[in-house]
Tab-separated table of C-alpha atoms and ligand atoms in Angstrom:
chain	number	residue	atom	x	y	z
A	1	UNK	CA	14.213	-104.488	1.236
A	2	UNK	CA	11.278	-104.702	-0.891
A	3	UNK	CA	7.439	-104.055	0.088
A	4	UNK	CA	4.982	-107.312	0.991
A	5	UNK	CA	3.158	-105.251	-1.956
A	6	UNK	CA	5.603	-105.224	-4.683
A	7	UNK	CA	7.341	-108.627	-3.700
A	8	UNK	CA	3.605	-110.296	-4.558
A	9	UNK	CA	3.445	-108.020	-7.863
A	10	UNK	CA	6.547	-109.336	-9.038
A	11	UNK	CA	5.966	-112.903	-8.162
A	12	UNK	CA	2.677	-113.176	-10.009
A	13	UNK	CA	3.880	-111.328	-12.801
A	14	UNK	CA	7.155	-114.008	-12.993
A	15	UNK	CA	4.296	-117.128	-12.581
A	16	UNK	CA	2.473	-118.288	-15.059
A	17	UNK	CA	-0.299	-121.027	-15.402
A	18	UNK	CA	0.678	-124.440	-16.926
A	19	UNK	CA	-0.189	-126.056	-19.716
A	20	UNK	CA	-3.746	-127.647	-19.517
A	21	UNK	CA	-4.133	-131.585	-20.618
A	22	UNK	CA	-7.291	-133.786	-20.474
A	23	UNK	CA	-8.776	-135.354	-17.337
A	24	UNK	CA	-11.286	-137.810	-16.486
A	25	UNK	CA	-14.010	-136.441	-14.346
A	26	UNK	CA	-13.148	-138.892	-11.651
A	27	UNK	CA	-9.654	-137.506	-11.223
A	28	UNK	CA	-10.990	-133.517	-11.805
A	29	UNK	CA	-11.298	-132.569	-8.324
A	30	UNK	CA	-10.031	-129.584	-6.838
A	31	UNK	CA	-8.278	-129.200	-10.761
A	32	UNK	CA	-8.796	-125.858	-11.593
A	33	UNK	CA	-10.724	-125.604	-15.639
A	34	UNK	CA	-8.623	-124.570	-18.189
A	35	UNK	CA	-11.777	-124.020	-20.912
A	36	UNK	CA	-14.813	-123.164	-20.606
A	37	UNK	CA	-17.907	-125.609	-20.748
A	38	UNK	CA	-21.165	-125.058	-22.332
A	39	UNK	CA	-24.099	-127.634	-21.424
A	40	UNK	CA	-24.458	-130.527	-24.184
A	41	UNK	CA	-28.026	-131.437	-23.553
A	42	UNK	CA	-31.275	-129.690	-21.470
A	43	UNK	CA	-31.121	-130.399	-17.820
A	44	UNK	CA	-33.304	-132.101	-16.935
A	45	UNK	CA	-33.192	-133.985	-19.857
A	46	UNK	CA	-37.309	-134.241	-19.970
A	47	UNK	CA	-40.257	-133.164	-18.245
A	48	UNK	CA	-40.857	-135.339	-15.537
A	49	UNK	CA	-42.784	-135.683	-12.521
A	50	UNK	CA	-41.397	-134.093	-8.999
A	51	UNK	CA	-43.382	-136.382	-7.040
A	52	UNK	CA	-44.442	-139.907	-6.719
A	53	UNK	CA	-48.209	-139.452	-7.642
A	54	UNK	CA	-49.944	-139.798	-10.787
A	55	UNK	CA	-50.274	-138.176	-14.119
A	56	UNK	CA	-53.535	-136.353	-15.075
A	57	UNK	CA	-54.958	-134.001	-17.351
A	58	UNK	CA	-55.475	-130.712	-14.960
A	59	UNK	CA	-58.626	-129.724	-16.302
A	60	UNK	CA	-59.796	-133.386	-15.444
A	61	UNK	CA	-59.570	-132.573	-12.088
A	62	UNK	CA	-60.833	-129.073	-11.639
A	63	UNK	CA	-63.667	-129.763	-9.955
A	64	UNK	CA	-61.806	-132.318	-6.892
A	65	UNK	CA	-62.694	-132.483	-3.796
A	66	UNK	CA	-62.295	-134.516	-0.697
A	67	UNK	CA	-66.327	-134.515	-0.284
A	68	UNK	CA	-66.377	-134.733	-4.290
A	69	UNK	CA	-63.409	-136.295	-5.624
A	70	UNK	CA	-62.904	-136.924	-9.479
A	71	UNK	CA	-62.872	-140.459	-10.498
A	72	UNK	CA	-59.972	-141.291	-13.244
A	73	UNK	CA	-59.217	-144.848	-14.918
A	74	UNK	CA	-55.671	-145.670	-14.030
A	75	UNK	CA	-53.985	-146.924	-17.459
A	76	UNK	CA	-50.921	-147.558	-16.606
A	77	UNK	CA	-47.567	-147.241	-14.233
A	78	UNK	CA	-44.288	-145.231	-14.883
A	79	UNK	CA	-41.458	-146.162	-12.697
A	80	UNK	CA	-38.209	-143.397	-13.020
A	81	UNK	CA	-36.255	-144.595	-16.228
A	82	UNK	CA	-39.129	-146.441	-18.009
A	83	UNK	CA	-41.845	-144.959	-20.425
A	84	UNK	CA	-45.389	-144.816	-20.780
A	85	UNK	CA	-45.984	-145.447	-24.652
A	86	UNK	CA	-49.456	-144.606	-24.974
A	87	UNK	CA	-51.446	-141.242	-25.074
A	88	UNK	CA	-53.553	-140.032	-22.566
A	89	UNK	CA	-57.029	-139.771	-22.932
A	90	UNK	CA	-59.922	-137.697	-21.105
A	91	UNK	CA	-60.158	-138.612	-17.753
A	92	UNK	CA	-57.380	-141.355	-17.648
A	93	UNK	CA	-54.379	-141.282	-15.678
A	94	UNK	CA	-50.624	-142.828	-14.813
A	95	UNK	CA	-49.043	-143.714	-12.072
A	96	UNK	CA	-45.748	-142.504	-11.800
A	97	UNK	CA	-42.832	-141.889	-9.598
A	98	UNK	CA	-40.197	-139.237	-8.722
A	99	UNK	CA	-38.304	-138.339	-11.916
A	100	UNK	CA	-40.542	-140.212	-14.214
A	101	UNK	CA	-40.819	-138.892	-17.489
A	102	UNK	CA	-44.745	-137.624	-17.993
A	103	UNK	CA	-46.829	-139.137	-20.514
A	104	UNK	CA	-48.034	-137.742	-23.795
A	105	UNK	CA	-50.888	-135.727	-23.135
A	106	UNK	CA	-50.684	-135.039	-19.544
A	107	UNK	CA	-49.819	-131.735	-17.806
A	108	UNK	CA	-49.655	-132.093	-14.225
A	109	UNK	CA	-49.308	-134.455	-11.406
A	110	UNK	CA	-51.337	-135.265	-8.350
A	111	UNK	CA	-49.235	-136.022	-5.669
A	112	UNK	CA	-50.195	-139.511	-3.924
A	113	UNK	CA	-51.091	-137.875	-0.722
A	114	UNK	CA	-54.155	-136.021	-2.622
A	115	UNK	CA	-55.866	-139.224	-3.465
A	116	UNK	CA	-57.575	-142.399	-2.623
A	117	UNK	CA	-57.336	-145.908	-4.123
A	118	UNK	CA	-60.807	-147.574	-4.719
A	119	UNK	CA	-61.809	-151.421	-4.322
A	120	UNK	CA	-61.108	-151.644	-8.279
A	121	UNK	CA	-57.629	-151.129	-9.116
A	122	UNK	CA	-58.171	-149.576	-12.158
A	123	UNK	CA	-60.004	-146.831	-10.581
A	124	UNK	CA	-58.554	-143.795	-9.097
A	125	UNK	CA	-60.316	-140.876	-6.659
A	126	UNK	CA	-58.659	-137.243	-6.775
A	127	UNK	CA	-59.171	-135.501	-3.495
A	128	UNK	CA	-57.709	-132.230	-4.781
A	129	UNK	CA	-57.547	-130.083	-8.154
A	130	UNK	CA	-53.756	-129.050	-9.665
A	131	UNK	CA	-52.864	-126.652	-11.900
A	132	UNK	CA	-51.477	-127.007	-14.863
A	133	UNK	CA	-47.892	-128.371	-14.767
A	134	UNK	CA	-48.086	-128.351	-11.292
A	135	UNK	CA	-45.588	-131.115	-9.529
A	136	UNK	CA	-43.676	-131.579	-13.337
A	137	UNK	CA	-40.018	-130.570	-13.740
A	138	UNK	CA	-39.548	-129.042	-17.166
A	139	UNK	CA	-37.100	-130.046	-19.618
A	140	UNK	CA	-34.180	-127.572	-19.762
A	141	UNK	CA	-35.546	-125.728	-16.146
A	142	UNK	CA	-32.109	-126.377	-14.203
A	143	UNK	CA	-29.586	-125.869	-17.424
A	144	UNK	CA	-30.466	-125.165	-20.965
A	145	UNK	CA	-28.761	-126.997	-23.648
A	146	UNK	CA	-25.381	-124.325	-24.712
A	147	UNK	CA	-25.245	-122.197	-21.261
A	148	UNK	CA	-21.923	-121.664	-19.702
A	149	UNK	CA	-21.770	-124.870	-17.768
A	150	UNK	CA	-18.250	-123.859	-15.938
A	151	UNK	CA	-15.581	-120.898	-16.601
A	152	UNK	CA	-12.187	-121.364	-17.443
A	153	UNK	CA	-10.334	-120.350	-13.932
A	154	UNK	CA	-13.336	-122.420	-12.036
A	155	UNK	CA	-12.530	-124.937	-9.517
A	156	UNK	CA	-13.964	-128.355	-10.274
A	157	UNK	CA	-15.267	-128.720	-7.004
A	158	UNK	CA	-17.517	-131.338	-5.677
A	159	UNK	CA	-20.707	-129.352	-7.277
A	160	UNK	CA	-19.119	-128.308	-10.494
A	161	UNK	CA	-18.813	-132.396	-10.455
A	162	UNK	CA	-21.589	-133.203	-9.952
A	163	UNK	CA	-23.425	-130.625	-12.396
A	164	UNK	CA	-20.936	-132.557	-15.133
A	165	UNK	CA	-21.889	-135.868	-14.290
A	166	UNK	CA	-25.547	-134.925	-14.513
A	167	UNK	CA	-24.839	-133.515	-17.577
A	168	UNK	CA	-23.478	-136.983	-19.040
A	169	UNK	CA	-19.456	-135.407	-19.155
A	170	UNK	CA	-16.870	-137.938	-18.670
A	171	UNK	CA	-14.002	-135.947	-19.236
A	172	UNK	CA	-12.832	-132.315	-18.716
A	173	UNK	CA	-9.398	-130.397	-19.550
A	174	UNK	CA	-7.796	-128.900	-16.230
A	175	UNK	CA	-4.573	-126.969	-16.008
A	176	UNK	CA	-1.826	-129.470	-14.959
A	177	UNK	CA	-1.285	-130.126	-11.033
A	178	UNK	CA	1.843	-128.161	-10.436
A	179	UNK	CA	4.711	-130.783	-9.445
A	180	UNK	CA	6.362	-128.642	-6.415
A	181	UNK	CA	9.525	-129.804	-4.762
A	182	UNK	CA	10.569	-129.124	-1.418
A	183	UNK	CA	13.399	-128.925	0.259
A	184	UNK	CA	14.680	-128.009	3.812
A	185	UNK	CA	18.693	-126.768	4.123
A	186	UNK	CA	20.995	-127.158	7.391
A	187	UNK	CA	23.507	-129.301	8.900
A	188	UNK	CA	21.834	-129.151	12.198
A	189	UNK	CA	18.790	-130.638	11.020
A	190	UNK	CA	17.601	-134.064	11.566
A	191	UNK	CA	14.438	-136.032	10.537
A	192	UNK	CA	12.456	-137.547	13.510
A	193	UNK	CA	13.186	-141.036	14.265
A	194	UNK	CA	16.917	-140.367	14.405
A	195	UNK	CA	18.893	-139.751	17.398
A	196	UNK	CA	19.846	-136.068	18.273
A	197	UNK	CA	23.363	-135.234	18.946
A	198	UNK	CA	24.659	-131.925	20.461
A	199	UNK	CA	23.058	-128.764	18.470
A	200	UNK	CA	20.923	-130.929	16.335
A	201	UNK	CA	17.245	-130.235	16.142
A	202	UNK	CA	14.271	-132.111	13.964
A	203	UNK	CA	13.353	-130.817	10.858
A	204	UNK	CA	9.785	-129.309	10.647
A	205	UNK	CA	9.652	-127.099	7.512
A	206	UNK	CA	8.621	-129.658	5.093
A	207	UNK	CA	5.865	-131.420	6.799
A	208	UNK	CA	4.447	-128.340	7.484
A	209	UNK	CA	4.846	-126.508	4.375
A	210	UNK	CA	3.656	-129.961	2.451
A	211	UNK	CA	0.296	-130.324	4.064
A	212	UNK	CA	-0.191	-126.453	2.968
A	213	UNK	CA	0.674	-127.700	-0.660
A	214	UNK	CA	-2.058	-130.106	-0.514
A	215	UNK	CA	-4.770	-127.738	0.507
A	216	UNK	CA	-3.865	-126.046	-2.907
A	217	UNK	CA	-4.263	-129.520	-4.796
A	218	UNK	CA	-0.456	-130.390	-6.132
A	219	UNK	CA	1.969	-132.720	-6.163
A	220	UNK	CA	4.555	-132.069	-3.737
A	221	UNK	CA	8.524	-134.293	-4.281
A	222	UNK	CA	10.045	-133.815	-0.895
A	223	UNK	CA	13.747	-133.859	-0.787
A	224	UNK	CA	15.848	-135.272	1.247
A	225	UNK	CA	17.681	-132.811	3.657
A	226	UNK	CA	20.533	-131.305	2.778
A	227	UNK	CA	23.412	-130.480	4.727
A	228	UNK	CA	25.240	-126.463	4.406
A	229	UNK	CA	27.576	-127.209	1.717
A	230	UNK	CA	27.678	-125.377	-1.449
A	231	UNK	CA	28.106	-128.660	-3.633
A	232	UNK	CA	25.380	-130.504	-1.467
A	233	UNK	CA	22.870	-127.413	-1.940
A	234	UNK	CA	23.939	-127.205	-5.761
A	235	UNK	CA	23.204	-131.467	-6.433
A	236	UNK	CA	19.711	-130.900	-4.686
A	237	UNK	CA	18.345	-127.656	-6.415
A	238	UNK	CA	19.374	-129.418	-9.788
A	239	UNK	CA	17.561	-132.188	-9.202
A	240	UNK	CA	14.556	-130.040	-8.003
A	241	UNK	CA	14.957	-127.449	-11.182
A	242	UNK	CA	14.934	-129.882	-13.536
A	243	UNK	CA	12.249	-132.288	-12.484
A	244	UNK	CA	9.587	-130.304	-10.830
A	245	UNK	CA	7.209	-127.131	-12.102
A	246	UNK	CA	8.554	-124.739	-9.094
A	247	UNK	CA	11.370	-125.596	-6.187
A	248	UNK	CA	10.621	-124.050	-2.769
A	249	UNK	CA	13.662	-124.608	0.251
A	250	UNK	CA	13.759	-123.683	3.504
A	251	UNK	CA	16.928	-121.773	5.326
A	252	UNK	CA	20.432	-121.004	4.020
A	253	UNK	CA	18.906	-117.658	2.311
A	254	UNK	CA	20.529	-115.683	5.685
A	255	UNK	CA	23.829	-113.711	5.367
A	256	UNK	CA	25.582	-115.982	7.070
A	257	UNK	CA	29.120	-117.660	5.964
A	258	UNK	CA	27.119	-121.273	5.531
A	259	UNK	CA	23.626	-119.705	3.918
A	260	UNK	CA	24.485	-121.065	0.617
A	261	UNK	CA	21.380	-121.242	-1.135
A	262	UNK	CA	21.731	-118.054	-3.277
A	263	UNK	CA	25.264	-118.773	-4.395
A	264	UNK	CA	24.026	-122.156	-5.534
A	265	UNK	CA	20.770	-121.116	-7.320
A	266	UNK	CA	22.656	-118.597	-9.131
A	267	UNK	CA	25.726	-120.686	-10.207
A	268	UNK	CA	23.087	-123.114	-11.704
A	269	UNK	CA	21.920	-120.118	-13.596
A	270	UNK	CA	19.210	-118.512	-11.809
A	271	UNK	CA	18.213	-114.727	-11.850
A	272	UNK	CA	17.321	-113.689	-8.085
A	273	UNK	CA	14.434	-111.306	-8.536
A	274	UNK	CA	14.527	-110.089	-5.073
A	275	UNK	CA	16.025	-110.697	-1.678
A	276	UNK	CA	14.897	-109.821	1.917
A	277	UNK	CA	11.126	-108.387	2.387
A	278	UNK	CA	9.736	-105.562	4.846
A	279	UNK	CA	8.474	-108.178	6.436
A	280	UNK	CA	8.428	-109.462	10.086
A	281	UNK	CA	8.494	-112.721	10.609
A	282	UNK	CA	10.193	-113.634	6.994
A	283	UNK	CA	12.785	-111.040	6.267
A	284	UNK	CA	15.155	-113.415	4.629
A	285	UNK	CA	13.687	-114.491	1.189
A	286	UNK	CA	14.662	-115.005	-2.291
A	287	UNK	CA	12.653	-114.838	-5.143
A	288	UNK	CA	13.579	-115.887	-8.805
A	289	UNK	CA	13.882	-118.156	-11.875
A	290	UNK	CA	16.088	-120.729	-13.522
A	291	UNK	CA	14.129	-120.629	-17.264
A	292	UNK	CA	10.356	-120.731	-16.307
A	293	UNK	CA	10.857	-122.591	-13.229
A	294	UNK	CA	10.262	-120.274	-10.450
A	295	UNK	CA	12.139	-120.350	-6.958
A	296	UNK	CA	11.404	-119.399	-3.690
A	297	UNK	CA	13.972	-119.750	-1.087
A	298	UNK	CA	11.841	-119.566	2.506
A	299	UNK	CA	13.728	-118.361	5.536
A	300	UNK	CA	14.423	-121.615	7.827
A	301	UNK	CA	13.031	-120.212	11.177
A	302	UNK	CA	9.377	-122.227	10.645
A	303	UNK	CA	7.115	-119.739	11.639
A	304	UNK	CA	9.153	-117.142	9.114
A	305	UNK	CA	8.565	-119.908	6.479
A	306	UNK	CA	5.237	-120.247	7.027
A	307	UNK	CA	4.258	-116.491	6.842
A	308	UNK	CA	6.134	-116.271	4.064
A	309	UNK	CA	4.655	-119.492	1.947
A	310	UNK	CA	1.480	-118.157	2.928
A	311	UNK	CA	1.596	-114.874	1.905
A	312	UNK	CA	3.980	-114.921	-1.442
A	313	UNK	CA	4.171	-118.679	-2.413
A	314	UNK	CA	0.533	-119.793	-1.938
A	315	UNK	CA	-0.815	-117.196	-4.040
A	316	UNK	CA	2.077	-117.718	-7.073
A	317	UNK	CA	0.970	-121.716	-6.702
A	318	UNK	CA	-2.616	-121.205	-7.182
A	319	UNK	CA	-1.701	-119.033	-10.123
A	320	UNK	CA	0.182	-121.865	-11.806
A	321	UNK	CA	-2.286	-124.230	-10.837
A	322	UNK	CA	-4.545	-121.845	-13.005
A	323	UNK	CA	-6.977	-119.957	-10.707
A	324	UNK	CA	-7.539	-116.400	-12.045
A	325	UNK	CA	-8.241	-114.689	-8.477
A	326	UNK	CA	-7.056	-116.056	-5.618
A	327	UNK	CA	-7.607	-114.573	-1.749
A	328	UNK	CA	-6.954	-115.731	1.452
A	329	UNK	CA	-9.636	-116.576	3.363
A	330	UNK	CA	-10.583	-113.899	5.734
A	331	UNK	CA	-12.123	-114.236	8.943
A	332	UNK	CA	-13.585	-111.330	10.843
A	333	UNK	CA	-13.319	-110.778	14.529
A	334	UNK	CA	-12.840	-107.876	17.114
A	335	UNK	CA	-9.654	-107.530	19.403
A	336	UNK	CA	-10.166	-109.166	22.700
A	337	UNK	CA	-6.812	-107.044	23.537
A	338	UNK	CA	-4.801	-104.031	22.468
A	339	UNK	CA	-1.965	-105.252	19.583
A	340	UNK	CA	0.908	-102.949	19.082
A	341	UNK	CA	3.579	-103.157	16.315
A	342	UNK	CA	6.083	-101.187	17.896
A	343	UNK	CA	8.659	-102.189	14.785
A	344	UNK	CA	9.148	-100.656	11.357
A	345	UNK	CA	8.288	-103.730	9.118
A	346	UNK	CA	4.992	-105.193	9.025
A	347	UNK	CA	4.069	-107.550	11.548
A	348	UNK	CA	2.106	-110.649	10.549
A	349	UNK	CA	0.974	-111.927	14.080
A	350	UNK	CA	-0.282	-115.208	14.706
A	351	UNK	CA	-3.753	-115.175	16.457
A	352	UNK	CA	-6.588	-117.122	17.730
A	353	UNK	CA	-9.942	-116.597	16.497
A	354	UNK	CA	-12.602	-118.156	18.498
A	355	UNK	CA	-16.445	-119.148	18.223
A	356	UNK	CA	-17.428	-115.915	19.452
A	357	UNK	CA	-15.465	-114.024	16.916
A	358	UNK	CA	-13.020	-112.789	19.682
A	359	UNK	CA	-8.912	-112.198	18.384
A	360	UNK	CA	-6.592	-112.957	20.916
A	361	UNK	CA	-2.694	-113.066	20.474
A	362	UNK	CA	-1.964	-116.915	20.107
A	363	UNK	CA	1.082	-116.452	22.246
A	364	UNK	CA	4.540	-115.281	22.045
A	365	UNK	CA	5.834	-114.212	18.283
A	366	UNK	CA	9.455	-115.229	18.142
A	367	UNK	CA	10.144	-116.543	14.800
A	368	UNK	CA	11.075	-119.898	16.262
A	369	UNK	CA	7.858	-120.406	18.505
A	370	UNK	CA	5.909	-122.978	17.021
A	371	UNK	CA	3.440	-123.166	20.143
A	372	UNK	CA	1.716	-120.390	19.721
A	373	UNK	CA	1.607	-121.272	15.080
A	374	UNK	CA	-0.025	-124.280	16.346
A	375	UNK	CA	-2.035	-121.969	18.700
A	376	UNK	CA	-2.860	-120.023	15.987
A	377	UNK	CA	-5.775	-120.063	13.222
A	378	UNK	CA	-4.794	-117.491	11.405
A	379	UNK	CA	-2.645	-114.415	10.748
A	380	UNK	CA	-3.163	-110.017	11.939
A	381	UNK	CA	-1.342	-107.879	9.294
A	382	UNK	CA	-0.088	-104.976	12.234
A	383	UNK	CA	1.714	-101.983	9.945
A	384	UNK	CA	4.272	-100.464	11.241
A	385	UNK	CA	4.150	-97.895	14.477
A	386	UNK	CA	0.133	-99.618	14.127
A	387	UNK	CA	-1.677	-99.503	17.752
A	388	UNK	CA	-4.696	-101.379	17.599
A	389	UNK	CA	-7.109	-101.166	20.456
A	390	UNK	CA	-9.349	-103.722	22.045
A	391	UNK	CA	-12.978	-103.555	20.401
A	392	UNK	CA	-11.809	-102.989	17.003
A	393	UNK	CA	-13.254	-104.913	14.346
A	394	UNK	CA	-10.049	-106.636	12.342
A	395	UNK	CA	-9.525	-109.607	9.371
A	396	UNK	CA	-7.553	-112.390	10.059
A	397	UNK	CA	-5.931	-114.236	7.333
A	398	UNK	CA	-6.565	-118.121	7.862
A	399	UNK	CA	-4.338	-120.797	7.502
A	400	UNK	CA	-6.422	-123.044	4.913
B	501	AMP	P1	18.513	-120.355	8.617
B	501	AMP	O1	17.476	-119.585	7.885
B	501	AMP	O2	19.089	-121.486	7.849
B	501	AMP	O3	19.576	-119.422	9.149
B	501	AMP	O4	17.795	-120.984	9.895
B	501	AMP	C1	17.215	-120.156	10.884
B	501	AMP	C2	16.787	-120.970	12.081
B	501	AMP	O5	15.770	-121.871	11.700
B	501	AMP	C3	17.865	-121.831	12.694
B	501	AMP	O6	17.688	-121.828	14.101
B	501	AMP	C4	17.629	-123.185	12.120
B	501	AMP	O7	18.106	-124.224	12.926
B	501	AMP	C5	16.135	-123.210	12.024
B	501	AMP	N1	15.689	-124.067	10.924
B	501	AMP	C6	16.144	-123.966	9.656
B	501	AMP	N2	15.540	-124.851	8.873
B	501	AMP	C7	14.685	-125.540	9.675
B	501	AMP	C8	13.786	-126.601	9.432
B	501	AMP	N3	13.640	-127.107	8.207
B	501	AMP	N4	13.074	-127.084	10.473
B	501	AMP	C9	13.218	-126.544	11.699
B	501	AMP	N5	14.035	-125.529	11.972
B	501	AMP	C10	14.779	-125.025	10.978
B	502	MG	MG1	20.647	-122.728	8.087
């Protein structure tokens, strides 16, 4: 048996990152950057006016008051995208708007609030003095032309995006989605919609494993079932191996006469890396590779599969998928009751954490309850001969 420690050692050492190819920003989310990007132009791309108001000449308007405003001529009117072509003289001023760029010769704006419209349009009272550049937005202020924009390793997430856009990218080069195929293993297994005979259950694995492998933005092929044969488990791990980036199945990884799914891997030529982890749930599991394509055989109990996609699969995806660091997210909370791992493997326990912060056991932890996984939120790492009292402050590992 091999530590939780060692087992995720090897695994990332085995994985490697794909190749990167060229996206368009539109289909860059959640796509993980493969170079880094360094800002083609000054952000903003001007200086411009933060408020809808009007441009002045600061020192113009020193001496405003509301008993004493300034009087300016008003020669002219900006709206965001157009341009004022002229220069601006002593004592003149523009209107503009939000984002419009600021005329030649002016240094500040006076928001529309601190002034007064006279009888004459072309006349305009200023209630209040600025400062200069008060109320402008300087060119380059947000992002200077040539700064790191994004780092390879960065997530293009929905800010990353939008930073991009702004910055007039259209197109971005990502690390490929990895194509992941799944498959679940067992005569006994049926998909729902089909009638159950004696001993037959439904099949639950892939579902569940699948909507995991979205959260971590891939494309997941799921397999049809296959039944406990060693020709049947053979045909479907070809097909996985040499169509998708990494094949993960579900059961048959046991020691039982019928667990076949070792015997097949290796007579299509793959090198098992490790079997069977110090692990509770998730003791049955095989790690290796036929060439680069990486395989992870999960144990078939579903809350055993779970622990262990989480915990050894999740992080070798997101390492393929080309994130540099990965962690689980970690929730803090304090024991609402004692937790004991009387065992001697570690004990992944599902719990609940609630609003108040407060880790309760999510129910029983048989390998084959799914009630309380679907209790759960997240996961208590309990070493073994661990007692952990109620009060103490612990980390759970969350699902998502
Ligand atoms: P195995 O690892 O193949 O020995 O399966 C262990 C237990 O998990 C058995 O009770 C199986 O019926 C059950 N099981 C295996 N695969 C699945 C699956 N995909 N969905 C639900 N239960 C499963
Ligand atoms: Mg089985």
């Amino acid at each position: 048996m091999i530590s939780l420690e060692d087992a995720l050692a090897k695994v990332l050492q085995e994985v490697q990152p794909l190749e990167s190819e060229g996206v368009c920003l539109w289909d860059a989310a959640d796509r993980i950057a493969s170079d880094s990007i360094l800002a083609p132009i000054d952000l903003p791309p001007f200086d411009n006016s933060a408020m809808d108001g009007y441009a002045v000449r600061a020192q113009d308007v020193q001496s405003a008051s509301p008993s004493s405003p300034v009087t300016l001529s008003v020669v002219g009117e900006i709206p965001a995208g157009s341009v004022f072509s002229g220069q601006l003289g002593v004592s003149q001023t523009v209107r503009l708007f939000t984002g419009a760029i600021l005329p030649d010769g002016a240094d500040a704006v006076v928001m529309q609030e601190d002034t007064a419209r006279t009888v004459d349009p072309r006349l305009l009272l200023v209630l209040e003095p600025v400062k200069p550049f008060e109320n402008v937005r300087f060119r380059g202020e947000d992002l200077k032309k040539s700064a790191l924009l994004i780092s390879r390793g960065q997530v293009f997430g929905f800010a990353q995006l939008g930073i991009l856009a702004a910055s007039g990218i259209e197109s971005v080069r990502a690390f490929a989605r990895p194509k992941i195929a799944l498959l679940a293993t067992g005569s006994e297994l049926r998909d729902a919609g089909q009638p159950l005979a004696k001993g037959q259950i439904y099949e639950s694995n892939r579902i569940a494993i699948r909507t995991l492998l979205d959260h971590s933005s891939t494309d997941s092929k799921v397999f049809p079932l296959v039944t406990d044969s060693l020709q049947a488990t053979k045909d479907a791990l070809l097909e996985a191996f040499e169509s998708c980036d990494a094949v993960i199945s579900t059961g048959g990884v046991s020691v039982g006469d019928l667990d076949f799914v070792k015997q097949a891997f290796s007579d299509l030529g793959g090198r098992i890396e490790f079997w069977k982890l110090a692990l509770k749930p998730g003791k049955p599991f095989v790690f290796g590779k036929r060439k680069s394509v990486p395989f992870f055989g999960l144990p078939g109990n579903p809350v055993s599969a779970l622990v262990t996609f989480q915990l050894l699969v999740r992080p070798a995806i997101n390492k393929m998928r080309g994130m540099i660091s990965w962690r689980h997210r970690i929730t803090g909370g304090v024991l609402a009751e004692p937790i004991k791992n009387h065992g001697d493997r570690r004990h992944f326990v599902r719990v609940k954490v609630d609003e108040a912060g407060r880790v309760k056991l999510a129910g029983s932890q048989g390998s084959h309850i799914l009630r309380s996984l679907s209790e759960s939120n997240g996961l208590l790492d309990v070493f073994p001969g661990e007692s952990l009292a109620q009060g103490t402050t612990v980390s759970v590992i969350n699902w998502d």
